Short mmCIF file of C-alpha atoms in Angstrom, two decimals:
data_model
loop_
_atom_site.label_atom_id
_atom_site.label_comp_id
_atom_site.label_asym_id
_atom_site.label_seq_id
_atom_site.Cartn_x
_atom_site.Cartn_y
_atom_site.Cartn_z
CA ASP R 1 0.00 0.00 0.00
CA ALA R 2 1.13 3.52 -0.70
CA GLY R 3 2.16 5.65 2.24
CA ILE R 4 4.83 6.01 4.85
CA THR R 5 5.59 3.12 7.15
CA GLN R 6 7.75 2.87 10.22
CA SER R 7 9.21 -0.21 11.86
CA PRO R 8 9.29 -1.41 14.48
CA ARG R 9 6.22 0.20 15.99
CA TYR R 10 7.35 -0.74 19.49
CA LYS R 11 10.84 -1.43 20.75
CA ILE R 12 12.32 -2.02 24.18
CA THR R 13 16.09 -1.96 24.48
CA GLU R 14 18.80 -1.51 27.06
CA THR R 15 21.17 1.35 27.67
CA GLY R 16 24.21 1.17 25.40
CA ARG R 17 22.65 -0.92 22.67
CA GLN R 18 22.40 0.18 19.06
CA VAL R 19 18.90 0.60 17.70
CA THR R 20 17.76 1.37 14.17
CA LEU R 21 14.31 2.69 13.35
CA MET R 22 13.25 2.21 9.77
CA CYS R 23 11.20 4.55 7.61
CA HIS R 24 9.94 3.79 4.12
CA GLN R 25 7.78 5.95 1.85
CA THR R 26 6.24 5.00 -1.47
CA TRP R 27 5.53 8.49 -2.85
CA SER R 28 9.10 9.31 -3.97
CA HIS R 29 8.95 12.48 -1.86
CA SER R 30 12.18 14.44 -1.86
CA TYR R 31 12.10 15.56 1.76
CA MET R 32 12.14 13.26 4.75
CA PHE R 33 12.29 14.03 8.46
CA TRP R 34 12.73 12.40 11.83
CA TYR R 35 11.02 13.90 14.87
CA ARG R 36 10.79 12.85 18.46
CA GLN R 37 7.70 13.51 20.53
CA ASP R 38 7.99 14.02 24.26
CA LEU R 39 5.34 15.15 26.71
CA GLY R 40 5.33 18.93 27.00
CA HIS R 41 7.69 19.44 24.06
CA GLY R 42 5.56 18.78 21.02
CA LEU R 43 7.64 17.45 18.15
CA ARG R 44 11.34 18.25 17.84
CA LEU R 45 13.30 17.76 14.65
CA ILE R 46 16.22 15.33 14.89
CA TYR R 47 17.45 15.12 11.29
CA TYR R 48 16.11 15.84 7.86
CA SER R 49 16.99 15.07 4.29
CA ALA R 50 16.27 17.06 1.13
CA ALA R 51 17.19 14.22 -1.25
CA ALA R 52 19.13 10.99 -1.42
CA ASP R 53 22.61 11.43 0.05
CA ILE R 54 21.73 14.87 1.47
CA THR R 55 21.09 15.01 5.20
CA ASP R 56 21.38 17.68 7.84
CA LYS R 57 20.96 18.15 11.56
CA GLY R 58 17.81 19.43 13.14
CA GLU R 59 17.18 20.74 16.62
CA VAL R 60 18.20 17.67 18.67
CA PRO R 61 20.66 15.53 16.66
CA ASP R 62 23.06 14.39 19.39
CA GLY R 63 23.20 10.60 19.78
CA TYR R 64 21.53 9.92 16.44
CA VAL R 65 22.79 9.00 12.98
CA VAL R 66 20.88 8.95 9.70
CA SER R 67 21.54 7.88 6.15
CA ARG R 68 19.66 8.12 2.91
CA SER R 69 21.12 5.99 0.18
CA LYS R 70 17.72 5.62 -1.52
CA THR R 71 14.97 8.20 -1.88
CA GLU R 72 12.37 5.97 -0.26
CA ASN R 73 14.28 4.99 2.89
CA PHE R 74 15.48 7.11 5.80
CA PRO R 75 16.67 5.00 8.73
CA LEU R 76 17.46 6.53 12.12
CA THR R 77 20.13 4.89 14.26
CA LEU R 78 20.76 5.37 17.95
CA GLU R 79 24.39 4.30 18.20
CA SER R 80 24.39 3.80 21.97
CA ALA R 81 20.93 4.20 23.42
CA THR R 82 20.40 6.25 26.57
CA ARG R 83 17.34 6.52 28.81
CA SER R 84 16.81 10.11 27.67
CA GLN R 85 16.14 8.73 24.19
CA THR R 86 12.99 7.00 25.41
CA SER R 87 10.39 8.66 23.21
CA VAL R 88 7.98 8.28 20.34
CA TYR R 89 9.74 8.77 17.02
CA PHE R 90 7.93 9.98 13.93
CA CYS R 91 9.14 9.85 10.38
CA ALA R 92 7.61 12.25 7.88
CA SER R 93 7.94 13.08 4.22
CA SER R 94 7.09 15.99 1.96
CA GLU R 95 7.12 16.46 -1.78
CA TYR R 96 7.95 20.15 -1.53
CA GLN R 97 9.84 22.41 0.81
CA PRO R 98 7.64 22.38 3.95
CA LEU R 99 7.63 26.17 4.23
CA ASN R 100 5.65 26.39 1.01
CA THR R 101 2.94 23.89 1.78
CA GLY R 102 3.37 22.99 5.44
CA GLU R 103 2.15 19.53 4.66
CA LEU R 104 4.18 16.72 6.07
CA PHE R 105 2.93 13.16 5.79
CA PHE R 106 3.62 11.25 8.97
CA GLY R 107 4.11 7.62 9.78
CA GLU R 108 2.31 6.14 12.77
CA GLY R 109 5.34 6.39 15.00
CA SER R 110 7.82 4.10 16.72
CA ARG R 111 7.61 3.95 20.49
CA LEU R 112 11.07 3.31 21.93
CA THR R 113 11.78 2.48 25.55
CA VAL R 114 15.36 2.41 26.80
CA LEU R 115 15.80 0.61 30.11
CA ALA T 1 13.86 32.93 16.23
CA GLN T 2 10.25 32.06 15.83
CA SER T 3 8.23 30.24 18.46
CA VAL T 4 4.71 29.04 19.07
CA THR T 5 2.75 28.77 22.33
CA GLN T 6 -0.39 26.75 22.81
CA LEU T 7 -2.14 28.33 25.75
CA ASP T 8 -4.04 25.26 26.97
CA SER T 9 -2.57 21.80 27.44
CA HIS T 10 -6.05 20.27 27.89
CA VAL T 11 -9.48 21.37 26.72
CA SER T 12 -12.70 19.55 27.53
CA VAL T 13 -16.02 20.21 25.80
CA SER T 14 -19.39 18.57 25.48
CA GLU T 15 -20.51 17.12 22.18
CA GLY T 16 -22.32 19.74 20.12
CA THR T 17 -20.67 22.74 21.82
CA PRO T 18 -18.06 25.03 20.26
CA VAL T 19 -14.35 24.27 20.30
CA LEU T 20 -11.62 26.89 20.82
CA LEU T 21 -7.96 25.90 20.87
CA ARG T 22 -5.65 28.85 21.38
CA CYS T 23 -2.29 29.46 19.74
CA ASN T 24 0.04 32.47 19.89
CA TYR T 25 3.20 32.82 17.88
CA SER T 26 6.20 35.08 17.75
CA SER T 27 7.80 35.94 14.45
CA SER T 28 10.12 38.58 13.07
CA TYR T 29 8.43 38.41 9.65
CA SER T 30 5.24 37.13 8.10
CA PRO T 31 4.92 33.52 9.18
CA SER T 32 3.22 30.52 7.71
CA LEU T 33 1.02 28.83 10.29
CA PHE T 34 -0.56 25.41 10.45
CA TRP T 35 -2.69 23.18 12.63
CA TYR T 36 -2.09 19.45 12.78
CA VAL T 37 -4.24 16.80 14.45
CA GLN T 38 -3.04 13.55 16.01
CA HIS T 39 -5.54 10.84 16.84
CA PRO T 40 -4.50 8.22 19.41
CA ASN T 41 -1.64 5.98 18.24
CA LYS T 42 -1.61 7.66 14.84
CA GLY T 43 0.68 10.02 12.99
CA LEU T 44 -0.07 13.70 12.59
CA GLN T 45 -2.34 14.98 9.83
CA LEU T 46 -2.54 18.49 8.42
CA LEU T 47 -5.81 20.17 9.42
CA LEU T 48 -5.36 23.58 7.81
CA LYS T 49 -2.73 26.14 6.84
CA TYR T 50 -2.25 29.89 6.57
CA THR T 51 0.30 31.16 4.05
CA SER T 52 -0.46 34.91 3.76
CA ALA T 53 -3.61 34.63 1.67
CA ALA T 54 -7.04 34.90 3.35
CA THR T 55 -6.81 35.44 7.10
CA LEU T 56 -9.72 33.09 7.80
CA VAL T 57 -8.68 29.60 6.84
CA LYS T 58 -11.00 26.64 6.53
CA GLY T 59 -9.76 23.13 7.07
CA ILE T 60 -11.02 19.61 7.13
CA ASN T 61 -13.82 18.30 9.37
CA GLY T 62 -15.39 21.73 9.90
CA PHE T 63 -12.40 23.35 11.60
CA GLU T 64 -11.24 26.86 10.83
CA ALA T 65 -8.63 29.27 12.13
CA GLU T 66 -8.19 33.02 11.93
CA PHE T 67 -4.81 34.70 11.54
CA LYS T 68 -4.70 37.90 13.63
CA LYS T 69 -1.44 39.72 13.14
CA SER T 70 -2.20 42.41 15.72
CA GLU T 71 -2.70 39.74 18.37
CA THR T 72 -0.08 37.31 17.00
CA SER T 73 -2.69 34.59 17.29
CA PHE T 74 -3.93 31.69 15.19
CA HIS T 75 -6.73 30.12 17.21
CA LEU T 76 -8.49 26.98 15.99
CA THR T 77 -12.29 26.82 16.20
CA LYS T 78 -15.18 24.55 15.35
CA PRO T 79 -18.85 25.46 15.86
CA SER T 80 -19.98 22.06 17.10
CA ALA T 81 -17.73 19.35 18.57
CA HIS T 82 -18.10 15.73 17.60
CA MET T 83 -16.88 12.73 19.54
CA SER T 84 -14.45 11.94 16.73
CA ASP T 85 -12.72 15.30 17.30
CA ALA T 86 -11.12 13.97 20.47
CA ALA T 87 -7.40 14.11 19.69
CA GLU T 88 -4.25 16.13 20.22
CA TYR T 89 -3.86 19.31 18.21
CA PHE T 90 -0.60 21.01 17.35
CA CYS T 91 -0.10 24.58 16.25
CA VAL T 92 2.90 24.91 13.95
CA VAL T 93 4.90 27.85 12.61
CA SER T 94 7.48 27.84 9.85
CA ASP T 95 11.04 28.95 10.41
CA SER T 96 14.29 29.20 8.53
CA ILE T 97 17.47 27.71 9.86
CA SER T 98 21.04 28.55 9.11
CA SER T 99 21.50 26.01 6.34
CA GLY T 100 18.76 27.62 4.31
CA TYR T 101 16.33 24.77 4.74
CA ASN T 102 13.08 25.73 6.32
CA LYS T 103 11.58 23.77 9.12
CA LEU T 104 8.36 23.61 11.06
CA ILE T 105 8.25 24.46 14.77
CA PHE T 106 5.61 22.56 16.72
CA GLY T 107 3.78 23.78 19.78
CA ALA T 108 3.52 21.51 22.82
CA GLY T 109 0.03 20.38 21.85
CA THR T 110 -3.51 20.68 23.22
CA ARG T 111 -5.39 17.55 24.11
CA LEU T 112 -9.09 17.90 23.27
CA ALA T 113 -11.58 15.72 25.13
CA VAL T 114 -15.19 15.54 23.96
CA HIS T 115 -17.84 14.31 26.37
CA PRO T 116 -21.29 12.98 25.46
#
């Protein structure tokens, strides 16, 4: 089915372990984003990508790594998970520069718990 | 830098009564403003957007918002709440960052409860 899918939807891990959250979109959108959602903070941008092989830091990039070798995939890796990275992670995509349309298409989120 | 403040973390209304979710923003130039809705265990969905055209913006599901520059506000309203409106709502403002890519700044969210 067309859309944007995230996996896994739920993940429990331990401090220090590496975790990768996957994001796949079928629209061939140029722009892709990773946000984290924490109570009282709304959504905060971790990393974004304007095209394949082009990525840049957002507001809270420390402890995260991204790659985008293909337009449709934008995985997010926590190299050594910490408890402060317990959160709900949302991947989003956009065909155009978000300032122009404001419309991001979101996945359903990945809930990560770090023990 | 731009910012957005949602004045209420929780709003509770009865079905059939009006909804008002308040949002104030700060901006050094003309902003683009948006409202997103998030239903439980779902991703966010764009509800409506203001991009310097008409100040009264109509969105999906009967929602609308009015851009008031003098008050730096962009409040979301609906004349009559429905049970299916129960969700979290985010006010969002656009911003530019140093790299030249624009980004969206999300408010902390307002959780809307609708009672029978």
